[in-house]
GROMACS .gro file of C-alpha atoms in nm:
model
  169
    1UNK     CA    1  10.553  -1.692  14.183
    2UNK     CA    2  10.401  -1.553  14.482
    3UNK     CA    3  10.140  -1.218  14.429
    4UNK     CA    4   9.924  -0.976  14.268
    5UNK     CA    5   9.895  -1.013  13.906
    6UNK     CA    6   9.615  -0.688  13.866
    7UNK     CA    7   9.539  -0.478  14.106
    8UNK     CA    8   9.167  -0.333  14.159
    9UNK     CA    9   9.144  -0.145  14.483
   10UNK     CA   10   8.733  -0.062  14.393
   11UNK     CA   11   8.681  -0.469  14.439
   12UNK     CA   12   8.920  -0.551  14.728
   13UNK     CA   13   8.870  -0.598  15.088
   14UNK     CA   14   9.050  -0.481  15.346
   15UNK     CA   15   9.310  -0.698  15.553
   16UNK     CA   16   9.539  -0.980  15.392
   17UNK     CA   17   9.468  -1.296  15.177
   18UNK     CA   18   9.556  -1.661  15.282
   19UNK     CA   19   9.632  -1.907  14.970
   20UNK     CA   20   9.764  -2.263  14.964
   21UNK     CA   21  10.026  -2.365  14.714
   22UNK     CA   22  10.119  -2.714  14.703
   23UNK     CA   23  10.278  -2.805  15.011
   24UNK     CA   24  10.303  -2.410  15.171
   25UNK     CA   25  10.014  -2.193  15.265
   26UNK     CA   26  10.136  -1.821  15.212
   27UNK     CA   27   9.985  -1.507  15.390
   28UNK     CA   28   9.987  -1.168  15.168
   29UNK     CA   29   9.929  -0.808  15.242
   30UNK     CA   30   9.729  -0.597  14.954
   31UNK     CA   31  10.021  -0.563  14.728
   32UNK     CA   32  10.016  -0.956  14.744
   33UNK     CA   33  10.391  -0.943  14.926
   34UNK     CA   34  10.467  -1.254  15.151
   35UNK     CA   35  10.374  -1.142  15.516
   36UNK     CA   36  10.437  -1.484  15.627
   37UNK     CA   37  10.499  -1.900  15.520
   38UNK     CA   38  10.420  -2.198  15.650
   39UNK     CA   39  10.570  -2.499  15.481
   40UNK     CA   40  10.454  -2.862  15.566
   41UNK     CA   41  10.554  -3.180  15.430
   42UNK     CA   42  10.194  -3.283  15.257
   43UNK     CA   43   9.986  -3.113  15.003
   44UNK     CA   44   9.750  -2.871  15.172
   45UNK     CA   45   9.387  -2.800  15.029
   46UNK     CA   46   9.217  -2.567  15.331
   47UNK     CA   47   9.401  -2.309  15.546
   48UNK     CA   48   9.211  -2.115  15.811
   49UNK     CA   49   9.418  -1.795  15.988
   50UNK     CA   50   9.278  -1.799  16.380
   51UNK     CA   51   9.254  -1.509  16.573
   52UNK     CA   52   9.550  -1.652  16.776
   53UNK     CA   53   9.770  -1.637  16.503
   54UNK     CA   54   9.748  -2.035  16.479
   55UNK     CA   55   9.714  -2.154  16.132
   56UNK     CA   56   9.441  -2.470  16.133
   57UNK     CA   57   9.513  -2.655  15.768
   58UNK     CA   58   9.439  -2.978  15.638
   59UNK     CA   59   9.699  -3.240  15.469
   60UNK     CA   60   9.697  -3.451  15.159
   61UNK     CA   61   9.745  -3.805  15.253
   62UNK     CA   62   9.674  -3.976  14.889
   63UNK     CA   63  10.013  -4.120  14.931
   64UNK     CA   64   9.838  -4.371  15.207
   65UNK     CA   65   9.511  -4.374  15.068
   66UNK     CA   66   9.598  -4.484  14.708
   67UNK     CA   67   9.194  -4.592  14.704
   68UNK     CA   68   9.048  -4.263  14.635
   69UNK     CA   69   9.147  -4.025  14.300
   70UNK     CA   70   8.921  -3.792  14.343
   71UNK     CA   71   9.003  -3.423  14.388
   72UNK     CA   72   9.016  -3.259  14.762
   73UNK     CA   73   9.090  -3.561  14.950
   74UNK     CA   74   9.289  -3.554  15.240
   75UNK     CA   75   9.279  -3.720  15.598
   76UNK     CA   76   9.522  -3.482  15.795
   77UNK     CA   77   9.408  -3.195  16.025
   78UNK     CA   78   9.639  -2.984  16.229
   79UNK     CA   79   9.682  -2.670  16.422
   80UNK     CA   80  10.009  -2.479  16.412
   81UNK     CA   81  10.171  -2.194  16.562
   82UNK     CA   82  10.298  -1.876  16.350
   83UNK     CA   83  10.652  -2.078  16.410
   84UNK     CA   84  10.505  -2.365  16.228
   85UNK     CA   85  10.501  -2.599  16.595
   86UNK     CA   86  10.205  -2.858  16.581
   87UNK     CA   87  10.008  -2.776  16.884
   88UNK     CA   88   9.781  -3.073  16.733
   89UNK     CA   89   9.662  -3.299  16.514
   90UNK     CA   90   9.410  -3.576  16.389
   91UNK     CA   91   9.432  -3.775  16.080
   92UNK     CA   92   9.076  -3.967  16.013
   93UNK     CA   93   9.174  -4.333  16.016
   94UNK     CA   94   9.215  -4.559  15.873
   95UNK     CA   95   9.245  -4.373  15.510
   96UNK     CA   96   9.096  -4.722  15.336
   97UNK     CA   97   8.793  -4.618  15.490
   98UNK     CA   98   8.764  -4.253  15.594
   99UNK     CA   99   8.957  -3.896  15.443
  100UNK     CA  100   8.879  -3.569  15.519
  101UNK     CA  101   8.796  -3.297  15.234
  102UNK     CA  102   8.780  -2.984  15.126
  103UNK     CA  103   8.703  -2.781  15.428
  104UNK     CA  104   8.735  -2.694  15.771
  105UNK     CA  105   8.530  -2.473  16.029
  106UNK     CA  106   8.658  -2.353  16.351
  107UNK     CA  107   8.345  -2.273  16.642
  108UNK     CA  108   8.351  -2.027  16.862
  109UNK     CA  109   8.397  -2.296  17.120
  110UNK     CA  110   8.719  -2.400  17.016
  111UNK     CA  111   8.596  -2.694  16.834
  112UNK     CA  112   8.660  -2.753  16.463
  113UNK     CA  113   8.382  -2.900  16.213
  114UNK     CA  114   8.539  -3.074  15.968
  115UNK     CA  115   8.423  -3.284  15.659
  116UNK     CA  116   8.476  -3.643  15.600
  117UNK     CA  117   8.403  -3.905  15.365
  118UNK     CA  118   8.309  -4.286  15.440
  119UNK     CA  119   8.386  -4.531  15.211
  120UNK     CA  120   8.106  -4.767  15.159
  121UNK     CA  121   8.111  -5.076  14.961
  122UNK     CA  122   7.901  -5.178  14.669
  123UNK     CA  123   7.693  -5.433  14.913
  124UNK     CA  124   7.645  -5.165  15.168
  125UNK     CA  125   7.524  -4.898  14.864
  126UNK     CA  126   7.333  -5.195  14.724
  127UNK     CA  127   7.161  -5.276  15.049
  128UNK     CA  128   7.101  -4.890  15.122
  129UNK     CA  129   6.902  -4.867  14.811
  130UNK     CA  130   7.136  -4.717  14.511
  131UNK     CA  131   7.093  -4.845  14.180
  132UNK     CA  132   7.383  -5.114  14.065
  133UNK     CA  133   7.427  -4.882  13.762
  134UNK     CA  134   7.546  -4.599  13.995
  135UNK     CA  135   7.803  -4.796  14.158
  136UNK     CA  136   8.111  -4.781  13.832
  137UNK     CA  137   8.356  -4.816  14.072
  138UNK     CA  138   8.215  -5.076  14.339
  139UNK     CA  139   8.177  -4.843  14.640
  140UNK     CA  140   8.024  -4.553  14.734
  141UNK     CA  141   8.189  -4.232  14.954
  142UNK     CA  142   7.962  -4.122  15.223
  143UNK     CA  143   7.977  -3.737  15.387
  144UNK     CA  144   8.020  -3.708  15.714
  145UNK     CA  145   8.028  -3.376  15.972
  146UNK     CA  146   8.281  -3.431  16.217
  147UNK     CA  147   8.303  -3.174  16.525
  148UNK     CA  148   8.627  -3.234  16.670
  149UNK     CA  149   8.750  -3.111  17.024
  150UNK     CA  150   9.131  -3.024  17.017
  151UNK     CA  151   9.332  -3.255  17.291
  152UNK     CA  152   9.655  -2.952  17.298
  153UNK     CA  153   9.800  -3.190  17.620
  154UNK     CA  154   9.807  -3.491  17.433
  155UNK     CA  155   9.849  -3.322  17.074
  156UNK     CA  156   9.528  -3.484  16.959
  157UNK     CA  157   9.173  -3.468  16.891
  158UNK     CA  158   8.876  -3.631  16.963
  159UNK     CA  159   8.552  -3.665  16.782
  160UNK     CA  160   8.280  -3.507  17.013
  161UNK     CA  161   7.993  -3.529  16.801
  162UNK     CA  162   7.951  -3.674  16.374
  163UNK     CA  163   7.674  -3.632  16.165
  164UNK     CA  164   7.630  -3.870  15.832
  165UNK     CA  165   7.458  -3.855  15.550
  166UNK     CA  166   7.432  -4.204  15.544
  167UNK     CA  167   7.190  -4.189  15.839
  168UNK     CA  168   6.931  -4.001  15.664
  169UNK     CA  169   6.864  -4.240  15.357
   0.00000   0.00000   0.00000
């Protein structure tokens, strides 16, 4: 079921909400009606309404990266029109090693900042200084910043600039 529960006009802010369910991100007016769905064929964890219309959302890909369990990964970014058309996308590859999570930014500049993990192994975490105690599952998942620059010709996206954690120990 699909919108408002309770009602509390005092707390709310003007405009509509965006909320991801599963596999469909749903846009609601104040009285939590459906304004508008997108569907997509993996899980979706961040949705971002442009000022285009465009909806920029991220994709579950746990079904190719068996490796990680943890909550709010996913690996798939795309842009789509209000009709749902991929105008583009990037998936952070290969999802053994890398998988996007839990959030997305789009700049003024048409970029997108987007954040990534890096899988590092117990020798690299080991080498880098972490204690063999904090290493239960014999690797270690790195945060990266990503900026990406949308490719629309080629329905891609390049990485124009990535900032790690990793770098800073």
């Amino acid at each position: 079921t699909v919108g408002v529960v309770a009602r509390d006009d005092a707390r709310m802010q003007p405009g509509y909400t965006l909320i991801n369910s599963g596999r469909n991100t749903f846009l609601l007016d104040a009285d939590g009606r459906v304004v508008h769905e997108w569907s997509l064929r993996r899980a979706v964890f961040v949705a971002v309404l442009l000022p285009s219309g465009n909806l920029l959302r991220d994709g579950n890909e746990t079904v190719e990266a068996p490796c990680f369990h943890a909550g709010g990964a996913a690996g798939y970014i795309e842009e789509v029109t209000w009709d749902g058309e991929t105008l583009w996308s990037f998936a952070a590859l290969p999802y053994t090693q890398y998988l996007t999570h839990h959030d997305v930014e789009p700049m003024p500049n048409g970029n997108v900042l987007l954040l990534c993990w890096d899988r590092k192994s117990k020798e690299q975490a080991l080498a880098a200084g972490r204690r063999p105690e904090l290493i239960p599952d014999g690797e270690v998942w790195d945060t990266m910043v990503l900026e990406l620059e949308p490719q629309r010709e080629e329905g891609g996206a390049r990485v124009v600039w990535r900032w790690s954690l990793w770098d800073h120990l």
